[in-house]
Amino acid sequence: MLRTQVVIIGAGPSGLLLSQLLHLQGIDSVVLEQRSRDYVAARIRAGLLEQHSVDLLVEAGAGERLQRECLVHDGFLMAWEGEVHRIDLHALAGKRVTVYGQTEIQQDLAEVRARSGGDIRYEATDVRLHDITTARPRVSCTHRDQAVEIECDFIAGCDGYHGVSRRSIPAEVLRTYERVYPFGWLGVLAEVPPLNDELVYANHSRGFALCSMRSRTRSRYYLQCPLEDTVEQWSDQRFWDELRQRLPAAHAARMTTGPSIEKSIAPLRSFVAEPMRYGQLFLAGDAAHIVPPTGAKGLNLATADVRVLHRGLTEFYRNRGRTLLDEYSQRALSRVWKATRFSWWFTTLMHKFGEDPFALQMQRAELTYIASSRAGAQTVAENYAGLDFDPDVVAAIR
Ligand code: FAD
Ligand code: PHB
């Protein structure tokens, strides 16, 4: 039987970042990932980072290329019914956001982890958790046709929404909250310059649209679409035609189109599982919570969890202190619920839910309120750019 201090399940951003931060504190871990390294590296997902996520990646030694290649944005645009309003994040919240693809983060983390001799086992199947509530938990799996069993002090469940970790917590212990939205996002990546310097979020009677980017030459665009749609139904031509219709005329007129590099449809969901700890198992990132992508909070919540969890584990190995670990779930969830609220609210504001005239008037009233009130716009800016950590969390993890 192998032995390590922390077994980390999942080599997404949460798992790799945690293992690297622990390594910097002299704490050993083994990462078990069910997919291949190439598969994990190729997934196109998040694009927008809050400052605390950038800071943590830099602290982990994975920020060098990020700082060289990222785009820093001071604001973003909200558009509806011919109106365009800019949310000035810097003026309203004193913050900026960073555009840098999750694909790049994944690559940077994998490289620093490889350089520092990280033990990451890709294509580990049938991962199972044992004796979670004892001081000697174990994780078993099959790796390269061999049965592997690892004894450890702690298990970090960083295996995303569909992972095995959360499902290893007994149903009577776990409370879950969920909202499934009646539409999806069709995303397209294309090697074309972004139509605007900053992101554009558009509420339109045909449905929501988002213009994002990965660099000055690569764009990431999204359209609200029916959940039943398949990518085969969306030719590039149909996608561009639909996007053009949903954007303000001036933006649509300057849009450059081109062949798509990637096209996918993602369902939208809000989900929170409480508590985020059971015995020696700690959940982090999408394993514990999912938000709809409208607020760009998913990856940022994952890094926030990892920030608290790695400090808790460090405290334990330094002086056997358990305070931070005992408070992990409560501290992480306080931020999770606020981001869940913002993501739900922003989704509700910007998407088409049906033809209900009252709901449409509520959206219109809210949008014009935000455009005319500094207080209204400031609330959006503060949440979008990322809330400060609660003062007691800051004090605890210093
Ligand atoms: P994941 O990235 O899901 O990683 C979990 C890993 O665990 C995976 O590699 C998986 O293969 C592995 N795994 C699963 N089950 C097992 C098992 N049984 N055994 C071993 N390994 C397992 N967030 C933002 O902050 N900003 C954005 O702009 C943004 N945009 C998004 C756009 C889209 C279209 C989508 C879909 C998501 C977006 N997100 C965004 C959310 C963000 O991508 C996720 O929150 C983030 O990937 C969470 O990281 P994670 O490491 O917790 O989970
Ligand atoms: C992205 O670039 O993929 C992205 C940006 C902002 C969002 C969602 C996705 O709100």
Tab-separated table of C-alpha atoms and ligand atoms in Angstrom:
chain	number	residue	atom	x	y	z
A	1	MET	CA	0.000	0.000	0.000
A	2	LEU	CA	1.226	3.510	-0.903
A	3	ARG	CA	1.164	6.318	1.617
A	4	THR	CA	0.909	10.089	1.184
A	5	GLN	CA	-0.340	12.994	3.260
A	6	VAL	CA	-3.174	14.176	1.014
A	7	VAL	CA	-4.902	12.280	-1.804
A	8	ILE	CA	-6.425	14.738	-4.257
A	9	ILE	CA	-9.153	13.408	-6.530
A	10	GLY	CA	-9.361	15.317	-9.837
A	11	ALA	CA	-6.673	17.169	-11.820
A	12	GLY	CA	-8.810	20.143	-12.855
A	13	PRO	CA	-7.761	23.616	-11.711
A	14	SER	CA	-8.794	22.946	-8.068
A	15	GLY	CA	-6.827	19.713	-7.748
A	16	LEU	CA	-3.651	20.868	-9.482
A	17	LEU	CA	-3.571	24.231	-7.704
A	18	LEU	CA	-4.076	22.574	-4.319
A	19	SER	CA	-1.352	20.001	-4.928
A	20	GLN	CA	1.125	22.698	-6.008
A	21	LEU	CA	0.361	24.971	-3.020
A	22	LEU	CA	0.729	22.016	-0.647
A	23	HIS	CA	4.020	21.087	-2.291
A	24	LEU	CA	5.332	24.614	-1.630
A	25	GLN	CA	4.549	24.015	2.056
A	26	GLY	CA	6.379	20.685	2.033
A	27	ILE	CA	3.168	18.644	2.088
A	28	ASP	CA	3.012	15.540	-0.146
A	29	SER	CA	0.033	14.637	-2.271
A	30	VAL	CA	-0.994	12.194	-4.975
A	31	VAL	CA	-3.500	13.384	-7.588
A	32	LEU	CA	-5.843	10.822	-9.176
A	33	GLU	CA	-7.524	11.898	-12.426
A	34	GLN	CA	-9.880	9.689	-14.398
A	35	ARG	CA	-9.232	11.322	-17.795
A	36	SER	CA	-6.057	11.510	-19.883
A	37	ARG	CA	-3.746	14.505	-19.608
A	38	ASP	CA	-4.577	15.510	-23.205
A	39	TYR	CA	-8.316	15.373	-22.563
A	40	VAL	CA	-8.049	17.526	-19.436
A	41	ALA	CA	-5.750	19.997	-21.219
A	42	ALA	CA	-8.094	20.456	-24.184
A	43	ARG	CA	-11.289	21.367	-22.288
A	44	ILE	CA	-12.460	24.887	-23.136
A	45	ARG	CA	-14.107	26.488	-20.157
A	46	ALA	CA	-13.697	29.624	-18.080
A	47	GLY	CA	-12.055	32.789	-19.258
A	48	LEU	CA	-12.328	35.422	-16.574
A	49	LEU	CA	-10.347	35.658	-13.334
A	50	GLU	CA	-10.894	37.739	-10.232
A	51	GLN	CA	-7.767	39.325	-8.770
A	52	HIS	CA	-7.583	36.846	-5.872
A	53	SER	CA	-7.413	33.956	-8.375
A	54	VAL	CA	-4.551	35.644	-10.226
A	55	ASP	CA	-2.765	36.259	-6.909
A	56	LEU	CA	-3.080	32.620	-5.862
A	57	LEU	CA	-1.797	31.331	-9.209
A	58	VAL	CA	1.195	33.664	-8.868
A	59	GLU	CA	1.736	32.460	-5.280
A	60	ALA	CA	1.707	28.888	-6.622
A	61	GLY	CA	4.435	29.753	-9.132
A	62	ALA	CA	2.034	29.299	-12.067
A	63	GLY	CA	1.556	32.975	-12.897
A	64	GLU	CA	4.474	33.795	-15.140
A	65	ARG	CA	2.851	33.260	-18.562
A	66	LEU	CA	-0.473	34.491	-17.197
A	67	GLN	CA	1.056	37.846	-16.268
A	68	ARG	CA	2.740	38.095	-19.672
A	69	GLU	CA	-0.180	37.106	-21.888
A	70	CYS	CA	-3.357	38.049	-20.009
A	71	LEU	CA	-5.660	40.942	-20.844
A	72	VAL	CA	-6.728	43.157	-17.950
A	73	HIS	CA	-10.203	44.713	-18.161
A	74	ASP	CA	-11.468	47.730	-16.242
A	75	GLY	CA	-15.105	47.166	-17.137
A	76	PHE	CA	-17.709	45.392	-19.283
A	77	LEU	CA	-20.803	46.295	-21.293
A	78	MET	CA	-24.439	45.438	-20.670
A	79	ALA	CA	-26.757	45.772	-23.667
A	80	TRP	CA	-30.554	45.557	-24.017
A	81	GLU	CA	-33.184	46.976	-26.373
A	82	GLY	CA	-30.741	49.243	-28.185
A	83	GLU	CA	-29.214	50.543	-24.932
A	84	VAL	CA	-25.575	49.946	-24.030
A	85	HIS	CA	-24.306	50.629	-20.516
A	86	ARG	CA	-20.722	50.224	-19.340
A	87	ILE	CA	-20.030	48.943	-15.832
A	88	ASP	CA	-16.788	50.605	-14.837
A	89	LEU	CA	-15.360	48.010	-12.442
A	90	HIS	CA	-12.372	50.108	-11.556
A	91	ALA	CA	-14.260	53.324	-10.828
A	92	LEU	CA	-17.119	51.571	-8.999
A	93	ALA	CA	-15.349	48.767	-7.138
A	94	GLY	CA	-11.657	49.707	-7.346
A	95	LYS	CA	-10.952	46.375	-9.068
A	96	ARG	CA	-10.172	44.879	-12.454
A	97	VAL	CA	-10.697	41.429	-13.955
A	98	THR	CA	-8.243	39.331	-15.940
A	99	VAL	CA	-8.931	37.482	-19.185
A	100	TYR	CA	-6.882	34.272	-19.370
A	101	GLY	CA	-8.316	30.941	-20.476
A	102	GLN	CA	-8.798	28.022	-18.109
A	103	THR	CA	-7.120	25.898	-20.793
A	104	GLU	CA	-3.934	27.946	-20.329
A	105	ILE	CA	-4.199	27.799	-16.525
A	106	GLN	CA	-4.565	24.044	-16.731
A	107	GLN	CA	-1.435	23.829	-18.891
A	108	ASP	CA	0.581	26.186	-16.646
A	109	LEU	CA	-0.372	24.260	-13.496
A	110	ALA	CA	0.430	20.900	-15.113
A	111	GLU	CA	3.856	22.231	-16.114
A	112	VAL	CA	4.818	23.633	-12.688
A	113	ARG	CA	3.559	20.451	-11.094
A	114	ALA	CA	5.649	18.322	-13.486
A	115	ARG	CA	8.734	20.486	-12.806
A	116	SER	CA	8.288	20.084	-9.056
A	117	GLY	CA	8.002	16.301	-9.349
A	118	GLY	CA	4.262	16.101	-8.694
A	119	ASP	CA	2.670	12.647	-8.581
A	120	ILE	CA	-0.324	12.998	-10.891
A	121	ARG	CA	-1.891	9.765	-12.109
A	122	TYR	CA	-4.014	10.320	-15.188
A	123	GLU	CA	-6.472	7.674	-16.404
A	124	ALA	CA	-7.061	6.399	-12.877
A	125	THR	CA	-10.386	4.556	-13.023
A	126	ASP	CA	-12.784	3.199	-10.428
A	127	VAL	CA	-11.616	5.661	-7.757
A	128	ARG	CA	-13.153	4.797	-4.380
A	129	LEU	CA	-12.913	6.422	-0.951
A	130	HIS	CA	-12.634	4.295	2.208
A	131	ASP	CA	-12.708	4.927	5.985
A	132	ILE	CA	-13.309	8.658	5.497
A	133	THR	CA	-14.298	9.215	9.105
A	134	THR	CA	-11.176	7.577	10.559
A	135	ALA	CA	-7.713	9.096	11.005
A	136	ARG	CA	-6.387	6.726	8.278
A	137	PRO	CA	-8.577	7.111	5.225
A	138	ARG	CA	-7.684	5.280	2.011
A	139	VAL	CA	-8.364	5.745	-1.669
A	140	SER	CA	-8.297	2.873	-4.142
A	141	CYS	CA	-8.314	2.912	-7.941
A	142	THR	CA	-7.083	1.111	-11.024
A	143	HIS	CA	-4.090	2.715	-12.726
A	144	ARG	CA	-2.360	1.215	-15.787
A	145	ASP	CA	-4.215	-2.051	-15.214
A	146	GLN	CA	-2.947	-2.273	-11.643
A	147	ALA	CA	-4.957	-2.037	-8.457
A	148	VAL	CA	-3.636	0.871	-6.380
A	149	GLU	CA	-4.417	1.678	-2.769
A	150	ILE	CA	-3.186	4.815	-1.040
A	151	GLU	CA	-3.357	5.527	2.668
A	152	CYS	CA	-3.419	9.190	3.669
A	153	ASP	CA	-4.320	11.726	6.350
A	154	PHE	CA	-6.796	13.711	4.230
A	155	ILE	CA	-8.723	13.402	0.978
A	156	ALA	CA	-9.444	16.482	-1.135
A	157	GLY	CA	-12.452	15.954	-3.408
A	158	CYS	CA	-11.608	18.199	-6.388
A	159	ASP	CA	-13.397	16.007	-8.920
A	160	GLY	CA	-16.064	18.352	-10.232
A	161	TYR	CA	-19.829	18.055	-10.283
A	162	HIS	CA	-19.938	14.462	-11.618
A	163	GLY	CA	-17.150	13.183	-9.367
A	164	VAL	CA	-17.154	10.392	-6.796
A	165	SER	CA	-16.162	12.409	-3.704
A	166	ARG	CA	-19.433	14.172	-2.958
A	167	ARG	CA	-21.300	10.913	-3.576
A	168	SER	CA	-19.164	9.259	-0.879
A	169	ILE	CA	-20.800	11.426	1.788
A	170	PRO	CA	-23.892	9.713	3.273
A	171	ALA	CA	-27.165	11.172	2.006
A	172	GLU	CA	-28.384	11.877	5.543
A	173	VAL	CA	-25.356	14.137	6.160
A	174	LEU	CA	-25.421	16.060	2.905
A	175	ARG	CA	-27.941	18.786	2.141
A	176	THR	CA	-28.151	19.894	-1.479
A	177	TYR	CA	-29.790	22.905	-3.096
A	178	GLU	CA	-30.406	23.089	-6.814
A	179	ARG	CA	-31.884	25.209	-9.583
A	180	VAL	CA	-31.822	23.975	-13.162
A	181	TYR	CA	-32.368	26.649	-15.813
A	182	PRO	CA	-34.584	25.924	-18.835
A	183	PHE	CA	-31.900	26.671	-21.456
A	184	GLY	CA	-28.224	26.118	-22.269
A	185	TRP	CA	-25.269	28.081	-23.614
A	186	LEU	CA	-23.921	27.355	-27.061
A	187	GLY	CA	-20.252	28.388	-27.036
A	188	VAL	CA	-18.024	29.022	-30.045
A	189	LEU	CA	-14.289	29.642	-30.078
A	190	ALA	CA	-12.918	31.299	-33.225
A	191	GLU	CA	-9.642	32.747	-34.407
A	192	VAL	CA	-11.097	36.212	-35.007
A	193	PRO	CA	-10.414	39.497	-33.183
A	194	PRO	CA	-12.966	40.244	-30.430
A	195	LEU	CA	-15.665	42.700	-31.525
A	196	ASN	CA	-15.045	44.905	-28.503
A	197	ASP	CA	-12.145	45.609	-26.133
A	198	GLU	CA	-14.295	44.521	-23.173
A	199	LEU	CA	-16.907	41.764	-22.689
A	200	VAL	CA	-20.459	42.444	-23.914
A	201	TYR	CA	-23.451	40.821	-22.133
A	202	ALA	CA	-26.640	41.236	-24.195
A	203	ASN	CA	-30.244	40.720	-23.111
A	204	HIS	CA	-32.297	40.304	-26.311
A	205	SER	CA	-35.838	39.199	-27.134
A	206	ARG	CA	-34.285	36.297	-29.118
A	207	GLY	CA	-32.221	35.267	-26.064
A	208	PHE	CA	-29.009	36.132	-24.237
A	209	ALA	CA	-25.646	36.583	-25.974
A	210	LEU	CA	-22.128	37.052	-24.597
A	211	CYS	CA	-19.041	38.267	-26.433
A	212	SER	CA	-15.903	37.225	-24.607
A	213	MET	CA	-12.344	36.562	-25.724
A	214	ARG	CA	-9.164	34.655	-25.043
A	215	SER	CA	-6.695	37.078	-26.647
A	216	ARG	CA	-6.591	39.969	-29.111
A	217	THR	CA	-6.943	37.481	-31.956
A	218	ARG	CA	-9.177	34.809	-30.454
A	219	SER	CA	-12.846	35.259	-29.480
A	220	ARG	CA	-15.213	33.238	-27.340
A	221	TYR	CA	-18.900	33.859	-28.015
A	222	TYR	CA	-21.999	32.370	-26.403
A	223	LEU	CA	-25.701	32.206	-27.278
A	224	GLN	CA	-28.588	31.148	-25.058
A	225	CYS	CA	-30.138	28.106	-26.796
A	226	PRO	CA	-32.806	25.469	-26.112
A	227	LEU	CA	-31.509	22.601	-23.970
A	228	GLU	CA	-32.529	20.075	-26.610
A	229	ASP	CA	-30.351	21.690	-29.314
A	230	THR	CA	-27.268	19.858	-30.583
A	231	VAL	CA	-24.134	21.438	-32.051
A	232	GLU	CA	-24.927	19.734	-35.386
A	233	GLN	CA	-27.969	22.006	-35.658
A	234	TRP	CA	-25.726	25.063	-35.388
A	235	SER	CA	-23.597	25.610	-38.468
A	236	ASP	CA	-21.040	28.400	-38.135
A	237	GLN	CA	-23.172	30.514	-40.488
A	238	ARG	CA	-26.279	30.065	-38.347
A	239	PHE	CA	-24.313	30.913	-35.199
A	240	TRP	CA	-22.902	34.168	-36.599
A	241	ASP	CA	-26.264	35.213	-38.070
A	242	GLU	CA	-28.000	34.652	-34.743
A	243	LEU	CA	-25.283	36.403	-32.736
A	244	ARG	CA	-25.446	39.417	-35.039
A	245	GLN	CA	-29.179	39.746	-34.439
A	246	ARG	CA	-28.798	39.702	-30.653
A	247	LEU	CA	-26.099	42.402	-30.442
A	248	PRO	CA	-26.416	46.190	-30.508
A	249	ALA	CA	-26.307	47.316	-34.169
A	250	ALA	CA	-22.975	49.156	-33.860
A	251	HIS	CA	-21.272	46.074	-32.384
A	252	ALA	CA	-22.877	43.674	-34.845
A	253	ALA	CA	-21.634	45.830	-37.718
A	254	ARG	CA	-18.007	45.474	-36.687
A	255	MET	CA	-18.044	41.773	-35.901
A	256	THR	CA	-15.454	39.642	-37.693
A	257	THR	CA	-16.585	36.086	-38.362
A	258	GLY	CA	-14.566	33.000	-39.200
A	259	PRO	CA	-14.553	29.220	-38.883
A	260	SER	CA	-15.157	27.880	-35.368
A	261	ILE	CA	-12.332	26.016	-33.620
A	262	GLU	CA	-14.643	24.565	-31.004
A	263	LYS	CA	-18.401	24.455	-30.479
A	264	SER	CA	-20.229	23.035	-27.467
A	265	ILE	CA	-23.477	23.290	-25.531
A	266	ALA	CA	-23.479	23.513	-21.730
A	267	PRO	CA	-26.549	23.288	-19.468
A	268	LEU	CA	-26.946	25.941	-16.760
A	269	ARG	CA	-27.344	25.008	-13.125
A	270	SER	CA	-27.018	26.408	-9.608
A	271	PHE	CA	-26.069	23.759	-7.054
A	272	VAL	CA	-24.665	23.850	-3.524
A	273	ALA	CA	-23.840	20.899	-1.265
A	274	GLU	CA	-23.469	21.420	2.488
A	275	PRO	CA	-21.309	20.717	4.414
A	276	MET	CA	-18.125	20.746	2.320
A	277	ARG	CA	-16.380	18.499	4.819
A	278	TYR	CA	-17.133	15.002	6.031
A	279	GLY	CA	-14.589	13.389	8.351
A	280	GLN	CA	-11.211	13.665	6.629
A	281	LEU	CA	-12.771	14.440	3.225
A	282	PHE	CA	-12.856	18.064	2.042
A	283	LEU	CA	-14.726	19.082	-1.117
A	284	ALA	CA	-13.432	21.972	-3.228
A	285	GLY	CA	-14.611	23.655	-6.438
A	286	ASP	CA	-17.299	22.203	-8.689
A	287	ALA	CA	-17.428	19.029	-6.561
A	288	ALA	CA	-19.311	21.092	-3.975
A	289	HIS	CA	-20.994	23.842	-5.991
A	290	ILE	CA	-21.958	24.850	-9.528
A	291	VAL	CA	-23.034	28.269	-10.724
A	292	PRO	CA	-24.385	29.275	-14.142
A	293	PRO	CA	-21.487	30.867	-16.088
A	294	THR	CA	-23.189	34.266	-16.465
A	295	GLY	CA	-21.333	35.779	-13.496
A	296	ALA	CA	-17.995	34.079	-14.370
A	297	LYS	CA	-17.729	32.778	-10.821
A	298	GLY	CA	-17.115	28.993	-11.098
A	299	LEU	CA	-13.358	28.922	-11.381
A	300	ASN	CA	-13.009	31.858	-9.004
A	301	LEU	CA	-14.985	30.024	-6.320
A	302	ALA	CA	-12.799	26.976	-6.863
A	303	THR	CA	-9.610	28.987	-6.239
A	304	ALA	CA	-11.231	30.622	-3.189
A	305	ASP	CA	-11.934	27.166	-1.709
A	306	VAL	CA	-8.368	26.071	-2.416
A	307	ARG	CA	-7.009	29.204	-0.735
A	308	VAL	CA	-8.783	28.357	2.529
A	309	LEU	CA	-8.205	24.592	2.320
A	310	HIS	CA	-4.484	24.738	1.687
A	311	ARG	CA	-4.024	27.133	4.610
A	312	GLY	CA	-6.020	24.757	6.817
A	313	LEU	CA	-3.872	21.785	5.823
A	314	THR	CA	-0.710	23.848	6.282
A	315	GLU	CA	-1.809	24.803	9.797
A	316	PHE	CA	-2.407	21.137	10.568
A	317	TYR	CA	1.017	19.978	9.395
A	318	ARG	CA	2.804	22.904	11.052
A	319	ASN	CA	1.425	22.565	14.568
A	320	ARG	CA	-1.417	20.000	14.454
A	321	GLY	CA	-3.861	22.937	14.595
A	322	ARG	CA	-7.327	21.991	13.398
A	323	THR	CA	-9.191	25.282	13.745
A	324	LEU	CA	-9.059	26.244	10.074
A	325	LEU	CA	-9.948	22.754	8.889
A	326	ASP	CA	-12.863	22.652	11.311
A	327	GLU	CA	-14.051	26.022	9.998
A	328	TYR	CA	-13.350	25.256	6.309
A	329	SER	CA	-16.885	24.376	5.279
A	330	GLN	CA	-18.506	27.343	6.963
A	331	ARG	CA	-15.921	29.833	5.679
A	332	ALA	CA	-15.983	28.525	2.114
A	333	LEU	CA	-19.783	28.392	2.017
A	334	SER	CA	-20.166	31.990	3.105
A	335	ARG	CA	-18.489	33.057	-0.158
A	336	VAL	CA	-20.162	30.305	-2.184
A	337	TRP	CA	-23.667	31.455	-1.273
A	338	LYS	CA	-22.938	35.075	-2.184
A	339	ALA	CA	-21.539	34.060	-5.577
A	340	THR	CA	-24.476	31.681	-6.065
A	341	ARG	CA	-26.851	34.566	-5.432
A	342	PHE	CA	-25.052	36.888	-7.843
A	343	SER	CA	-24.818	34.263	-10.606
A	344	TRP	CA	-28.524	33.394	-10.248
A	345	TRP	CA	-29.512	37.067	-10.231
A	346	PHE	CA	-27.383	37.983	-13.256
A	347	THR	CA	-28.692	34.934	-15.140
A	348	THR	CA	-32.278	35.898	-14.320
A	349	LEU	CA	-31.675	39.480	-15.426
A	350	MET	CA	-30.021	38.729	-18.766
A	351	HIS	CA	-31.791	35.641	-20.190
A	352	LYS	CA	-35.109	35.118	-21.921
A	353	PHE	CA	-37.307	32.926	-19.726
A	354	GLY	CA	-40.499	33.117	-21.796
A	355	GLU	CA	-43.050	35.672	-22.840
A	356	ASP	CA	-44.332	36.634	-19.355
A	357	PRO	CA	-44.906	40.422	-19.747
A	358	PHE	CA	-44.468	41.081	-16.022
A	359	ALA	CA	-41.066	39.316	-15.940
A	360	LEU	CA	-39.951	41.301	-19.010
A	361	GLN	CA	-40.909	44.586	-17.341
A	362	MET	CA	-38.978	43.575	-14.213
A	363	GLN	CA	-35.850	42.948	-16.325
A	364	ARG	CA	-36.292	46.281	-18.103
A	365	ALA	CA	-36.804	48.164	-14.827
A	366	GLU	CA	-33.737	46.554	-13.270
A	367	LEU	CA	-31.534	47.256	-16.297
A	368	THR	CA	-32.571	50.917	-16.483
A	369	TYR	CA	-32.097	51.210	-12.715
A	370	ILE	CA	-28.528	49.891	-12.976
A	371	ALA	CA	-27.848	52.278	-15.868
A	372	SER	CA	-29.143	55.302	-13.938
A	373	SER	CA	-28.021	54.627	-10.364
A	374	ARG	CA	-24.461	54.586	-9.123
A	375	ALA	CA	-25.567	52.404	-6.200
A	376	GLY	CA	-27.200	49.927	-8.601
A	377	ALA	CA	-24.151	49.781	-10.855
A	378	GLN	CA	-21.794	49.545	-7.885
A	379	THR	CA	-23.537	46.432	-6.581
A	380	VAL	CA	-23.049	44.782	-9.968
A	381	ALA	CA	-19.402	45.869	-10.163
A	382	GLU	CA	-18.540	44.742	-6.639
A	383	ASN	CA	-19.973	41.259	-7.174
A	384	TYR	CA	-18.681	40.798	-10.724
A	385	ALA	CA	-15.117	41.848	-9.898
A	386	GLY	CA	-15.230	39.557	-6.847
A	387	LEU	CA	-16.189	40.274	-3.251
A	388	ASP	CA	-13.497	40.786	-0.660
A	389	PHE	CA	-12.995	37.771	1.594
A	390	ASP	CA	-14.818	38.112	4.930
A	391	PRO	CA	-12.514	39.873	7.431
A	392	ASP	CA	-12.484	36.826	9.736
A	393	VAL	CA	-11.392	34.632	6.813
A	394	VAL	CA	-8.617	37.076	5.958
A	395	ALA	CA	-7.476	37.055	9.579
A	396	ALA	CA	-7.655	33.262	9.784
A	397	ILE	CA	-5.689	32.493	6.622
A	398	ARG	CA	-3.061	35.207	6.934
B	1	FAD	P1	-13.283	20.498	-12.890
B	1	FAD	O1	-12.646	21.475	-13.784
B	1	FAD	O2	-14.595	19.906	-13.295
B	1	FAD	O3	-12.237	19.339	-12.630
B	1	FAD	C1	-12.595	18.127	-11.999
B	1	FAD	C2	-11.660	17.015	-12.472
B	1	FAD	O4	-11.986	15.804	-11.787
B	1	FAD	C3	-11.820	16.730	-13.965
B	1	FAD	O5	-10.545	16.729	-14.581
B	1	FAD	C4	-12.489	15.368	-14.006
B	1	FAD	O6	-12.113	14.610	-15.143
B	1	FAD	C5	-11.992	14.730	-12.709
B	1	FAD	N1	-12.869	13.672	-12.194
B	1	FAD	C6	-14.211	13.633	-12.214
B	1	FAD	N2	-14.649	12.489	-11.641
B	1	FAD	C7	-13.564	11.794	-11.269
B	1	FAD	C8	-13.382	10.540	-10.625
B	1	FAD	N3	-14.421	9.772	-10.285
B	1	FAD	N4	-12.102	10.133	-10.384
B	1	FAD	C9	-11.043	10.900	-10.734
B	1	FAD	N5	-11.163	12.103	-11.330
B	1	FAD	C10	-12.417	12.551	-11.598
B	1	FAD	N6	-15.786	29.885	-14.252
B	1	FAD	C11	-15.253	31.129	-14.058
B	1	FAD	O7	-14.774	31.422	-12.957
B	1	FAD	N7	-15.219	32.076	-15.062
B	1	FAD	C12	-15.738	31.808	-16.291
B	1	FAD	O8	-15.632	32.662	-17.187
B	1	FAD	C13	-16.361	30.526	-16.516
B	1	FAD	N8	-16.884	30.214	-17.706
B	1	FAD	C14	-17.360	28.944	-17.911
B	1	FAD	C15	-17.901	28.657	-19.153
B	1	FAD	C16	-18.411	27.397	-19.391
B	1	FAD	C17	-19.010	27.104	-20.755
B	1	FAD	C18	-18.358	26.373	-18.373
B	1	FAD	C19	-18.891	24.978	-18.630
B	1	FAD	C20	-17.826	26.659	-17.126
B	1	FAD	C21	-17.345	27.946	-16.882
B	1	FAD	N9	-16.798	28.270	-15.635
B	1	FAD	C22	-16.332	29.549	-15.439
B	1	FAD	C23	-16.746	27.283	-14.562
B	1	FAD	C24	-15.367	26.611	-14.410
B	1	FAD	O9	-14.953	26.049	-15.641
B	1	FAD	C25	-15.396	25.533	-13.315
B	1	FAD	O10	-15.944	26.106	-12.157
B	1	FAD	C26	-14.020	24.940	-13.000
B	1	FAD	O11	-13.604	24.087	-14.031
B	1	FAD	C27	-14.017	24.156	-11.685
B	1	FAD	O12	-12.781	23.521	-11.491
B	1	FAD	P2	-12.667	22.176	-10.648
B	1	FAD	O13	-11.229	21.818	-10.684
B	1	FAD	O14	-13.335	22.353	-9.333
B	1	FAD	O15	-13.544	21.124	-11.443
B	2	PHB	C1	-15.624	33.051	-21.094
B	2	PHB	O1	-14.780	33.805	-21.622
B	2	PHB	O2	-15.667	31.844	-21.346
B	2	PHB	C2	-16.636	33.628	-20.170
B	2	PHB	C3	-16.492	34.943	-19.747
B	2	PHB	C4	-17.441	35.498	-18.905
B	2	PHB	C5	-18.514	34.732	-18.502
B	2	PHB	C6	-18.642	33.418	-18.908
B	2	PHB	C7	-17.690	32.855	-19.753
B	2	PHB	O3	-19.449	35.301	-17.700
